[in-house]
Coordinates of C-alpha atoms and ligand atoms in Angstrom, one line a residue:
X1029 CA 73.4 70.0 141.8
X1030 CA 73.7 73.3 140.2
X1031 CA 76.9 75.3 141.0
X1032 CA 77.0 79.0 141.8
X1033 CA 79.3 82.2 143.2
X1034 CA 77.8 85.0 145.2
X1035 CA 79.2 88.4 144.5
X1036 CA 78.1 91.3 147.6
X1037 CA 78.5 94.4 145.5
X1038 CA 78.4 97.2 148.3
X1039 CA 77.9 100.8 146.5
X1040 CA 77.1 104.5 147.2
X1041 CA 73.7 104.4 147.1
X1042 CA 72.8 100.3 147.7
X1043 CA 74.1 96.8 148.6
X1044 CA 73.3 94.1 146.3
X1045 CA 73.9 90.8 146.6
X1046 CA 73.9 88.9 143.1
X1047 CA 74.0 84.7 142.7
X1048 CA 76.0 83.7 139.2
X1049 CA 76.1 80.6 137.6
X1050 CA 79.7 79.2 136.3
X1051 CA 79.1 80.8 133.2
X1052 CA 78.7 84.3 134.6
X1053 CA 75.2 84.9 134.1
X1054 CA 73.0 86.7 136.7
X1055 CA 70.3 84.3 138.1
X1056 CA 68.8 86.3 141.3
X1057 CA 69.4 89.6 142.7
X1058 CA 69.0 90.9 145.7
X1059 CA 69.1 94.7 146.8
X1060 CA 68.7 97.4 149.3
X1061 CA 69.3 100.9 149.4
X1062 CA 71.5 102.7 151.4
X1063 CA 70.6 106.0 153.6
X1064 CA 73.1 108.8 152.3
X1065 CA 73.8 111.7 155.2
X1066 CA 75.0 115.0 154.8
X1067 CA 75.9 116.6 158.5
X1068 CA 77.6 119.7 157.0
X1069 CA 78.0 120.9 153.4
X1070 CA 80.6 119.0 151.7
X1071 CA 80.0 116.1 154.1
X1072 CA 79.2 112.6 153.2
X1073 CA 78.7 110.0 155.5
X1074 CA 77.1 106.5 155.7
X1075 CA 76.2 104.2 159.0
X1076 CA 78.2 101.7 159.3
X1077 CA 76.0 99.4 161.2
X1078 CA 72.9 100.1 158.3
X1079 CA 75.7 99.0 155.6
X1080 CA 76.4 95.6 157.7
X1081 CA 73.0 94.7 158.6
X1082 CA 71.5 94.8 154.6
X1083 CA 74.8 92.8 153.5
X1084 CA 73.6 90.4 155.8
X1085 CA 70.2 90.7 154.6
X1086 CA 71.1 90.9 150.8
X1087 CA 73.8 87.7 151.3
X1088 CA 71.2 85.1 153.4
X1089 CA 68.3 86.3 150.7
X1090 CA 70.2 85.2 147.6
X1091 CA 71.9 82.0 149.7
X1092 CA 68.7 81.4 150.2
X1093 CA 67.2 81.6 147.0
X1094 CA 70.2 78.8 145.7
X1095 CA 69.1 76.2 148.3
X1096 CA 65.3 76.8 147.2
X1097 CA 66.3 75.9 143.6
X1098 CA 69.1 73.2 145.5
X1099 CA 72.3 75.1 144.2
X1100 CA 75.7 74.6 146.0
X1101 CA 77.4 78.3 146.4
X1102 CA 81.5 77.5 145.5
X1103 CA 82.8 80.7 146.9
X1104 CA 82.0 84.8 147.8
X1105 CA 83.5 87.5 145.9
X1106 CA 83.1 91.2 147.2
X1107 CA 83.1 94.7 145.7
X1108 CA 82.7 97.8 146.8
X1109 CA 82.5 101.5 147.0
X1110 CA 86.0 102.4 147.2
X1111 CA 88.4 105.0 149.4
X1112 CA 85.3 105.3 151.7
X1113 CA 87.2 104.8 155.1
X1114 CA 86.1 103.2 158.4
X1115 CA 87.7 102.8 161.9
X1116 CA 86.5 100.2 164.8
X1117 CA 87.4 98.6 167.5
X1118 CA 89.1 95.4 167.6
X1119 CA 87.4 94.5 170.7
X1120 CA 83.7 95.0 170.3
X1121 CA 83.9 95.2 166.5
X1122 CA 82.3 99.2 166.9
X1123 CA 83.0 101.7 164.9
X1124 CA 84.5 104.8 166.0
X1125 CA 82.6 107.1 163.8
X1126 CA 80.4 106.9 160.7
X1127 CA 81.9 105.9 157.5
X1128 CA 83.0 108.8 155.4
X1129 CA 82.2 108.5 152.2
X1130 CA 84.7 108.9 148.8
X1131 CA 82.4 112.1 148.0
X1132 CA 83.7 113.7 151.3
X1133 CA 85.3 116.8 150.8
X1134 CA 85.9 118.3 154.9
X1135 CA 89.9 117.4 154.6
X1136 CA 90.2 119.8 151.8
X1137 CA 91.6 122.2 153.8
X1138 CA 94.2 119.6 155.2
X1139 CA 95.3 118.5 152.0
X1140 CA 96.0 122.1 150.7
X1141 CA 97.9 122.4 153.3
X1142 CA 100.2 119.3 152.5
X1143 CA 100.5 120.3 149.0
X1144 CA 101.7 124.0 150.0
X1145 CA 104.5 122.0 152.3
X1146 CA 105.6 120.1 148.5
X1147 CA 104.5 116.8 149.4
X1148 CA 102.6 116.4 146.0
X1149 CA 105.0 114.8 143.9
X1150 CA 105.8 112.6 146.4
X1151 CA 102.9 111.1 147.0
X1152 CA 102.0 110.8 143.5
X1153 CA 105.3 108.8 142.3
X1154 CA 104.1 106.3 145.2
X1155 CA 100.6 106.2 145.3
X1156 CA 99.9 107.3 141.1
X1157 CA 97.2 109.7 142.6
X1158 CA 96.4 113.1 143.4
X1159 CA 96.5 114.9 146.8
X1160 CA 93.0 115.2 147.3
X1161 CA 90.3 114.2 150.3
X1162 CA 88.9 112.0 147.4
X1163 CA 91.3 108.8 148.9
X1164 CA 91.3 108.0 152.6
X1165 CA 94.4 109.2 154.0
X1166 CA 93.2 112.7 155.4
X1167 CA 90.0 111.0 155.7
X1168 CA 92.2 108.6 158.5
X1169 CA 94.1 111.5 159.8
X1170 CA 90.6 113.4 160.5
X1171 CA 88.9 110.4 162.8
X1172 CA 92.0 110.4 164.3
X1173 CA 92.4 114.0 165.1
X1174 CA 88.9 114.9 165.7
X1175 CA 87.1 111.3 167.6
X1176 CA 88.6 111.2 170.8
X1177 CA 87.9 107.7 171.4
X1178 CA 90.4 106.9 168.5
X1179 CA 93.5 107.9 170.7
X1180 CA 92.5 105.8 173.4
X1181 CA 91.7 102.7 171.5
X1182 CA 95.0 103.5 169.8
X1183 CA 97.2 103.2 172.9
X1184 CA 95.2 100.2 173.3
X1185 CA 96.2 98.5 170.1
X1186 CA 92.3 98.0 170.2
X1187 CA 92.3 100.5 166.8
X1188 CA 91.9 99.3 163.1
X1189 CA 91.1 100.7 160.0
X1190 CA 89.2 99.3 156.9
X1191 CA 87.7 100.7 153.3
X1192 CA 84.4 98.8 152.8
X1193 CA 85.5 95.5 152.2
X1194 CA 87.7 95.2 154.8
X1195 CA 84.9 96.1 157.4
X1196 CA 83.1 93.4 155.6
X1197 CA 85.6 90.7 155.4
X1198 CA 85.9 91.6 159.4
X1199 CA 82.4 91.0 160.0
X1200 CA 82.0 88.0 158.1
X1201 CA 84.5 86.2 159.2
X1202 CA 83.8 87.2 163.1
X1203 CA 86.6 89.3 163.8
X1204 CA 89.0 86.9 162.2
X1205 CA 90.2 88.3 159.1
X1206 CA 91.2 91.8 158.9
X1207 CA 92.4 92.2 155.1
X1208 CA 92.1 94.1 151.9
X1209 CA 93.0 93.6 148.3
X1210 CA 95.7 95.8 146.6
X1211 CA 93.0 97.6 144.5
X1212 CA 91.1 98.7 147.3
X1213 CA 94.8 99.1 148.9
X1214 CA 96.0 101.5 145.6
X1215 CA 93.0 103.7 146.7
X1216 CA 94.3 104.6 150.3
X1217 CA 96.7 107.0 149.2
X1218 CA 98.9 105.0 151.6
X1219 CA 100.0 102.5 149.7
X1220 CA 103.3 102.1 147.3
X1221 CA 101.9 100.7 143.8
X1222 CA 105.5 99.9 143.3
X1223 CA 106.9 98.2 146.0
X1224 CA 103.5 96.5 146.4
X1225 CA 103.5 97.8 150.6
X1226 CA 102.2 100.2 152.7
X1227 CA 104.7 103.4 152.4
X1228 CA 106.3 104.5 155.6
X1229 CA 107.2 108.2 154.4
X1230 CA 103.7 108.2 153.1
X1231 CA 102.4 107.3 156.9
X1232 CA 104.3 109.7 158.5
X1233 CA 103.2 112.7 155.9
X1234 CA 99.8 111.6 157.4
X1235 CA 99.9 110.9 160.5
X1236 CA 98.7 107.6 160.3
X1237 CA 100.1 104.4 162.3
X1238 CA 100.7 100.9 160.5
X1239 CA 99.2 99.2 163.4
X1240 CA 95.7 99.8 161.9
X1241 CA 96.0 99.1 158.5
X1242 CA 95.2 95.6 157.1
X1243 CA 96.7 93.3 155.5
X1244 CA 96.6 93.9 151.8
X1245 CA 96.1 90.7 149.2
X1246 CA 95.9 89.4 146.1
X1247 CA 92.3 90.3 144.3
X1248 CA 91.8 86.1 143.8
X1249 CA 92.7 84.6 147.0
X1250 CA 91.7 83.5 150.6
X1251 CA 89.7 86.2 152.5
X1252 CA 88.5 83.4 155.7
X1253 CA 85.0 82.1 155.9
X1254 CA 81.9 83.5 157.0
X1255 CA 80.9 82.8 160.5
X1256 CA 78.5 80.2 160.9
X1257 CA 76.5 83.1 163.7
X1258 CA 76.0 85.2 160.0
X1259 CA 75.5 82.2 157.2
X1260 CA 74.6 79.3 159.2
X1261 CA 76.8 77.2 156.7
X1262 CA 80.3 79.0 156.2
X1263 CA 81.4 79.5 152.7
X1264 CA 84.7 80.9 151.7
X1265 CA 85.3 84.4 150.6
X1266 CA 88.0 84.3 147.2
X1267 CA 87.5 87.2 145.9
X1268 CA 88.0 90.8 147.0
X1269 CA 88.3 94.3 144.0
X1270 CA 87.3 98.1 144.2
X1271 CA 84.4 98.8 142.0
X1272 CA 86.0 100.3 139.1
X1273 CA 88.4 97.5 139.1
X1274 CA 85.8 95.1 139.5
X1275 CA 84.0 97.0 136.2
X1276 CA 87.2 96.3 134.2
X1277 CA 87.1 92.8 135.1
X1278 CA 83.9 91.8 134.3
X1279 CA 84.1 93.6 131.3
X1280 CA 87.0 91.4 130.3
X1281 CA 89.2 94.1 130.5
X1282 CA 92.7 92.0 131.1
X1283 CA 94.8 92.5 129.5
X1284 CA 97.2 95.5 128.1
X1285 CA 95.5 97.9 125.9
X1286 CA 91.9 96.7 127.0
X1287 CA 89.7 99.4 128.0
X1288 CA 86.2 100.1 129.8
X1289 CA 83.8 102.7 130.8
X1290 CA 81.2 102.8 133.2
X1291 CA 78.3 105.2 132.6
X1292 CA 76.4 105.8 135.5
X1293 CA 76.2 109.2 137.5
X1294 CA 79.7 110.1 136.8
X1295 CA 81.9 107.7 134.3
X1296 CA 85.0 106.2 135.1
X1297 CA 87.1 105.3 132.2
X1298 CA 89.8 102.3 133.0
X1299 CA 92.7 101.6 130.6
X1300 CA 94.3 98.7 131.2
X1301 CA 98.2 99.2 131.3
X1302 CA 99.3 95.1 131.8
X1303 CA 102.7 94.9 133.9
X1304 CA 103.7 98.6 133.3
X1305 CA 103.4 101.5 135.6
X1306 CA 102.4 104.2 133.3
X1307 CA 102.5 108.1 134.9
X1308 CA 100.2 110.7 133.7
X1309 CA 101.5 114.1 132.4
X1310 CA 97.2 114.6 131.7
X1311 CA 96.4 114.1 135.7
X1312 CA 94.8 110.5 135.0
X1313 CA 95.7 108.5 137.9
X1314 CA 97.6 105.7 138.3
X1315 CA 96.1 102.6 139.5
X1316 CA 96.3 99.0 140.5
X1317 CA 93.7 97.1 138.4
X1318 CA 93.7 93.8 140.1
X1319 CA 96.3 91.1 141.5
X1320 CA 96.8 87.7 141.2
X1321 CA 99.2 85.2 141.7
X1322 CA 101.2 88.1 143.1
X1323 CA 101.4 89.6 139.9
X1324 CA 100.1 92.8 139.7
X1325 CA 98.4 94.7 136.6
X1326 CA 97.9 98.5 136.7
X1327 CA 95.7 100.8 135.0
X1328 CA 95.3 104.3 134.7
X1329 CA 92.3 105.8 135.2
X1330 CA 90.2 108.8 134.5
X1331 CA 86.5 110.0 135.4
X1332 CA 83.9 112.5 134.5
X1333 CA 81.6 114.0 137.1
X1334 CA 78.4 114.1 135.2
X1335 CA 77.1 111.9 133.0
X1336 CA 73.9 110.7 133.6
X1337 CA 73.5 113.1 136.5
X1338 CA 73.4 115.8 134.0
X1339 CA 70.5 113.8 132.4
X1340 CA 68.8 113.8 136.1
X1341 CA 69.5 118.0 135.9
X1342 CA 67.1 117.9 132.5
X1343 CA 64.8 115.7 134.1
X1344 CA 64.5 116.7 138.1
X1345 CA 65.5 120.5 137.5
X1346 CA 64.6 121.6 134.0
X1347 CA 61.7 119.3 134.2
X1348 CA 61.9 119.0 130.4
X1349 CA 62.0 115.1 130.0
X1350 CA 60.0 112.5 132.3
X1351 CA 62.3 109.7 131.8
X1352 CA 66.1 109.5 131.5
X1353 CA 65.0 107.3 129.0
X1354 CA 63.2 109.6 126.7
X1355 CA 66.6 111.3 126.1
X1356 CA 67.2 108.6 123.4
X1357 CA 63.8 109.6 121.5
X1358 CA 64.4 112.9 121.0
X1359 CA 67.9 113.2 120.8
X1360 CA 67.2 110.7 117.9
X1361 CA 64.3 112.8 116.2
X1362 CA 67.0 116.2 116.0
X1363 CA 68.3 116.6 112.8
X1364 CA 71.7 118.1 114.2
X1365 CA 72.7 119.2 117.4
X1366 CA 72.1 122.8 115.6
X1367 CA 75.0 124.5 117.0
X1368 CA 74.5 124.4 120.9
X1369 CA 76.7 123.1 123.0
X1370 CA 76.2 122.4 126.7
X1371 CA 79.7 121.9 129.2
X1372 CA 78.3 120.3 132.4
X1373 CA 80.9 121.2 134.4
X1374 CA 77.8 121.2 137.7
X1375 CA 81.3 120.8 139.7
X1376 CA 83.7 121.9 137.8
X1377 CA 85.7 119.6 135.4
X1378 CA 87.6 116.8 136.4
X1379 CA 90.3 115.4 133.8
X1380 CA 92.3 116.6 131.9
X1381 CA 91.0 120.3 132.2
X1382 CA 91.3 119.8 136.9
X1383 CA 89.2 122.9 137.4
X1384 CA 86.8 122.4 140.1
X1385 CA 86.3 126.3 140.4
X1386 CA 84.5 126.6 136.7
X1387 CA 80.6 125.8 136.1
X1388 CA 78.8 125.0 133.4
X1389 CA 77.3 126.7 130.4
X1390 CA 75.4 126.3 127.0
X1391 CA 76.7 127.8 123.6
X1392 CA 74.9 128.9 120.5
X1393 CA 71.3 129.5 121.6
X1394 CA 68.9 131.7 119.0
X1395 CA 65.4 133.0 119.3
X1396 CA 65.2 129.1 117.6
X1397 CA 66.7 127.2 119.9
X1398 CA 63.9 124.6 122.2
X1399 CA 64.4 122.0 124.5
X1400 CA 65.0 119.5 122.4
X1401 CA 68.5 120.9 121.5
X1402 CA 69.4 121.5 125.3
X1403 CA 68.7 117.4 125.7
X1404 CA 70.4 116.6 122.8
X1405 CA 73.3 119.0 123.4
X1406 CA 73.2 117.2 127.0
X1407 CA 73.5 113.7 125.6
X1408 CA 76.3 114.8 123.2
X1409 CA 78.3 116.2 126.1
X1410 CA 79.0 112.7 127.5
X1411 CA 80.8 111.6 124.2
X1412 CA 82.5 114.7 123.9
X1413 CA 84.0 114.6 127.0
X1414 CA 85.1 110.9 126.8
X1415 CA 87.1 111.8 123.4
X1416 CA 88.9 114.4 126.0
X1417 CA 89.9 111.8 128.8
X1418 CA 90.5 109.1 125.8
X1419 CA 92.6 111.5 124.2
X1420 CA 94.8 112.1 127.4
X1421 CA 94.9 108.3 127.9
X1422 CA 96.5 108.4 124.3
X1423 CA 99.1 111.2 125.1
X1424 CA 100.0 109.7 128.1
X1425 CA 100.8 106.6 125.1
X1426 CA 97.9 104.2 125.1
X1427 CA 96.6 102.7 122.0
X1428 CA 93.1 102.4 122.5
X1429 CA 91.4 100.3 119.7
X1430 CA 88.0 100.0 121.2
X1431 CA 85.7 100.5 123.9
X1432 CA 84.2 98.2 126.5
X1433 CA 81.0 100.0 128.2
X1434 CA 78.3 99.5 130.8
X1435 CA 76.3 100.9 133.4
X1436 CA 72.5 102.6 133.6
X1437 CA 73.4 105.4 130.5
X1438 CA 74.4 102.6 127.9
X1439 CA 70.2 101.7 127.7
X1440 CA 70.5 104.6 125.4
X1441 CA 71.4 103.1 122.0
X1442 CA 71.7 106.8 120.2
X1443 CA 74.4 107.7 122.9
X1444 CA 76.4 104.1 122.5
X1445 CA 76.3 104.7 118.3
X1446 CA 77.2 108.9 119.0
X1447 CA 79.9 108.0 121.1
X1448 CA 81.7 105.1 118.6
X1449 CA 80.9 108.3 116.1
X1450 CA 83.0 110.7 118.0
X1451 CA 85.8 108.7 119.3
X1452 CA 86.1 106.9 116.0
X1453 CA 86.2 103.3 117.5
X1454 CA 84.5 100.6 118.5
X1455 CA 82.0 100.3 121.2
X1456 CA 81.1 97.2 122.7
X1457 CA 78.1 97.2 125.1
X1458 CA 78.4 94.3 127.9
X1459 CA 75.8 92.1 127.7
X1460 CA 75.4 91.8 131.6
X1461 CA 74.5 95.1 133.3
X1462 CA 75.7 94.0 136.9
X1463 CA 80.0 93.6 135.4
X1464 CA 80.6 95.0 138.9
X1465 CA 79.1 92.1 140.7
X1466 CA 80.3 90.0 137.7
X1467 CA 83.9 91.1 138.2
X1468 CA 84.1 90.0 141.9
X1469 CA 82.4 86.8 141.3
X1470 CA 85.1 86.1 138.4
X1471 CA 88.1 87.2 140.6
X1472 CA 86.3 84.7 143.7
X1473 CA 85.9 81.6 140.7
X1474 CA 89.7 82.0 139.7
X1475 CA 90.6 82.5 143.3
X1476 CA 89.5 78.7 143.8
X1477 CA 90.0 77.3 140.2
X1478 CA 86.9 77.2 138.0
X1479 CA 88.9 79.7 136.1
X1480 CA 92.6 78.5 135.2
X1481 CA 93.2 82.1 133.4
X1482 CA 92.7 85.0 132.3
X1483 CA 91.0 84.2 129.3
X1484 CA 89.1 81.8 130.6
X1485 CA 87.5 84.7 132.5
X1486 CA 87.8 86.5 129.6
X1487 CA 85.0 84.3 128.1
X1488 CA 82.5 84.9 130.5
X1489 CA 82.4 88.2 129.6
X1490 CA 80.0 88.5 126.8
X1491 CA 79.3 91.4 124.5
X1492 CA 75.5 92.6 123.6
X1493 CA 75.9 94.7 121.1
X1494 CA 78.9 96.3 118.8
X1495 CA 78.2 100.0 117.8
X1496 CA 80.2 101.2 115.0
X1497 CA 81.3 104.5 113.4
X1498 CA 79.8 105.7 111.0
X1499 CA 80.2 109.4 110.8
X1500 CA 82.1 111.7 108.3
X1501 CA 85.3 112.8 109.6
X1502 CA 84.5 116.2 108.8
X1503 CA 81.6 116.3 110.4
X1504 CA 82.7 114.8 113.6
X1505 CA 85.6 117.4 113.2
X1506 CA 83.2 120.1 113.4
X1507 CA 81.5 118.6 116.0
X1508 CA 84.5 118.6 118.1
X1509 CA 85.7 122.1 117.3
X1510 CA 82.5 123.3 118.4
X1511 CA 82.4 121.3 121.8
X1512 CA 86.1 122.6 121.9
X1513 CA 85.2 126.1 121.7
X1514 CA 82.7 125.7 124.3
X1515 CA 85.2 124.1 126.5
X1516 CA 87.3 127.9 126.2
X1517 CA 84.6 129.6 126.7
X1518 CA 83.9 127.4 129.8
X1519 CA 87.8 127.9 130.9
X1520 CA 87.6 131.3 130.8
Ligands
ADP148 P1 74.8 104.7 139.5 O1 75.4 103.3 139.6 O2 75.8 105.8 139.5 O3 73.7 104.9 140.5 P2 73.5 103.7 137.1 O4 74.5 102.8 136.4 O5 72.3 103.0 137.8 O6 74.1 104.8 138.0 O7 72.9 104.6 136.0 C1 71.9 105.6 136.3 C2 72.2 106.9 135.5 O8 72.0 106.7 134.1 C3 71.2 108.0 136.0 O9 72.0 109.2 136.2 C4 70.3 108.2 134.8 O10 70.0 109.5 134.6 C5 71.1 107.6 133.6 N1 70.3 106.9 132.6 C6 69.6 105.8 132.8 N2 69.0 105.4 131.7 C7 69.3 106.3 130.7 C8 69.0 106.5 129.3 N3 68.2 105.6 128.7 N4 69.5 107.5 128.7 C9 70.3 108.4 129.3 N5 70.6 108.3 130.6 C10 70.1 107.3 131.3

């Protein structure tokens, strides 16, 4: 009988439910996607009940696809979209209010505020992040405030409060599980990355009451089983890590000095840091990258905003490619970039420049300047603005020797072989495109022993193609001094 882990990978825009084999390779996906609403401008929420019923759906589709071909599943790992905050009741399992997304911005205002009355610093020495709505604190402290159901469930002790897997663990295990993972916990903005607990002084500053939070746990370890009413057999759930986390893992990212990048709308870049708790003076935040055996290993972590959604702007907006795809083609058939640069700061720039007030522009145009050099500048734009987070990773003191990437951008082999050109390293593309699923699946498998360490997890992560650089190091100086100059202009 053949042997296999399920990993339910609940993101932004879909739920995915993904059966592996021992040796991590994908063998049936299934997938639905998820409704996005937007009830005010800067708001972004998701229905709770729509993101329950299609992991059901997803889950019993692929359990169903192992007994067709008479597999056994071993165990369940989950990942998910992270910081996105939900509150139910205990009682009926309902939730209060929609989920509100990570991409929510209405507690802006809120956080300002806490920031003017110097709780910044704070909060950052705990937490390794910034104030901003981004993590679920003020996202908490608004459903609280502002749903006046949540007082009264409150008084009750009938209240709780879950990111994405937590709702999930709830649900599958009937009500009897109510528990998170220290990554997804290190997201909160509640919780002490030192101390390894949720912060008191960081409650109060919030408003927010310990009753309601769960119980936070190792990434690799025992999450309940699903309900027999939801799986009709129950299988254990060993595995529980945030997305990006997840990412890292499954792109064997382990161990100290081991670093990824995930390419897909925006990019997240995750440096692994090993035992030490390394503080930004580039804005990168602090994070937990996963735990296990009460161990934990931290990362710091940086993202862009747009990356392939700027190649969605050339395609949906300019309407001057068809295909992301055909980015690769004609970036190719250009000769240089021919001087233009293009800065797709769409919502400003995240790290290391933090300013979400600046938008975007495009340097160097002539009477000779086409289409083809907007794409290509476009294209280059996502290297050049991984040499600037990379390069804040390595003031802050990492020694980054190479590059671990994935995600729906790294199709394009003329980006992967720009991108080792610019940041003058090595770029290893993942051979499996799913690492997210991969990464939960891999933490589940330890969690019950198929893998006795971490390089034995290490090994499952397999590499498709090395791109190495080749370019002149004047040329990608000049290069960089003109994306440089763009970024001034850009600042200005
Ligand atoms: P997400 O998980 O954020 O939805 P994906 O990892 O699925 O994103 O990647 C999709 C993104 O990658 C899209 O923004 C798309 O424009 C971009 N993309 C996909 N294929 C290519 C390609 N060959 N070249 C450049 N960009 C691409």
């Amino acid at each position: 009988m053949k042997k296999f882990i399920v990993s339910i990978d609940q993101g932004t825009t879909s739920t995915r439910s993904i059966l592996f084999d021992l040796d991590g390779k994908p063998i049936f996906v299934s997938q639905k996607p998820l409704k996005q609403y937007y009830p005010k401008n800067g708001w972004v929420e998701h229905d709770p009940n729509e993101i329950w019923i299609s992991t059901k759906k997803v889950l019993n589709e692929v359990i169903n696809k192992s007994n067709k071909i008479k597999g056994k599943i071993l165990t369940i790992g989950i990942t998910n979209q992270r910081e996105t905050t939900l509150l139910w009741d205990k009682n009926t399992g309902k939730c209060i209010y929609n989920a509100i997304v990570w991409q929510d911005r209405r507690t802006f205002k809120y956080c300002q505020n806490l920031k003017n009355k110097g709780y910044e610093k704070i909060i950052n020495s705990k937490t390794g992040l910034v104030l901003d709505p981004y993590f679920s604190g003020s996202k908490i402290n608004w459903v609280l405030k502002n749903i006046p159901i949540a007082k009264v469930l409150l008084k009750k002790n009938r209240l709780l409060f879950g990111t994405i897997d937590t709702y999930l663990i709830w649900k599958l295990t009937k009500g009897k599980v109510h528990a998170t993972d220290a990554t997804n916990a290190s997201r909160t903005i509640l919780f002490n990355i030192k101390r390894n607990c949720w912060d008191n002084q960081i409650l109060k500053i919030f408003s927010i009451p310990k009753k309601i939070l769960p119980n936070v746990k190792n990434s690799s370890d025992n999450f309940g089983i699903t309900d027999k009413s939801i799986t009709k057999h129950p299988y254990p759930i060993n595995g529980v890590i945030g997305d990006q986390q997840a990412a890292a893992v499954g792109q064997g990212c382990l161990f100290k000095g081991s670093t990824k990048i995930t390419y897909g709308t925006g990019a997240f870049i995750i440096a692994n840091t090993g035992n030490a708790i390394v503080r930004s003076k580039n804005k990168l935040l602090t994070t937990i990258c996963f735990k296990i055996n009460n161990k934990t290993n931290y990362a710091l972590e940086g993202s862009i905003f747009n990356a392939g959604a700027s190649i969605q702007w050339l395609r949906d907006n300019l309407k001057i490619i068809k295909k992301a795809k055909n980015s690769e083609t004609i970036s190719k058939n250009q000769k240089s970039n021919n001087d233009i640069y293009l800065v797709p700061a769409f919502t400003g720039l995240g790290a290391p420049y933090w300013r979400p007030d600046v938008r975007g522009i495009i340097t160097g145009l002539t009477r000779n300047t086409n289409r083809n050099d907007i794409i290509r500048a476009t294209l280059e734009s996502v290297a050049y603005q991984t040499f600037d987070l990379l390069n804040s990773m390595r003031k802050d003191g990492q020694r980054i020797k190479n590059v671990k990437i994935d995600g729906g951008m790294v199709n394009n082999n003329w980006l992967c072989e720009f991108l080792s050109d610019i940041l003058d390293i090595i770029v290893f593309r993942s051979k499996v495109h799913e690492t997210t699923a991969l990464g939960s699946a891999l933490m589940a498998g330890y969690g019950i022993g198929i893998y006795k360490s971490l390089s034995d997890i290490s090994k499952k992560c397999r590499i498709d193609k090395t791109f190495r650089p080749k370019m002149r190091h004047k040329h990608r100086l000049k290069l960089l001094n003109g994306w440089h100059q763009a970024i001034k202009k850009t600042l200005r």
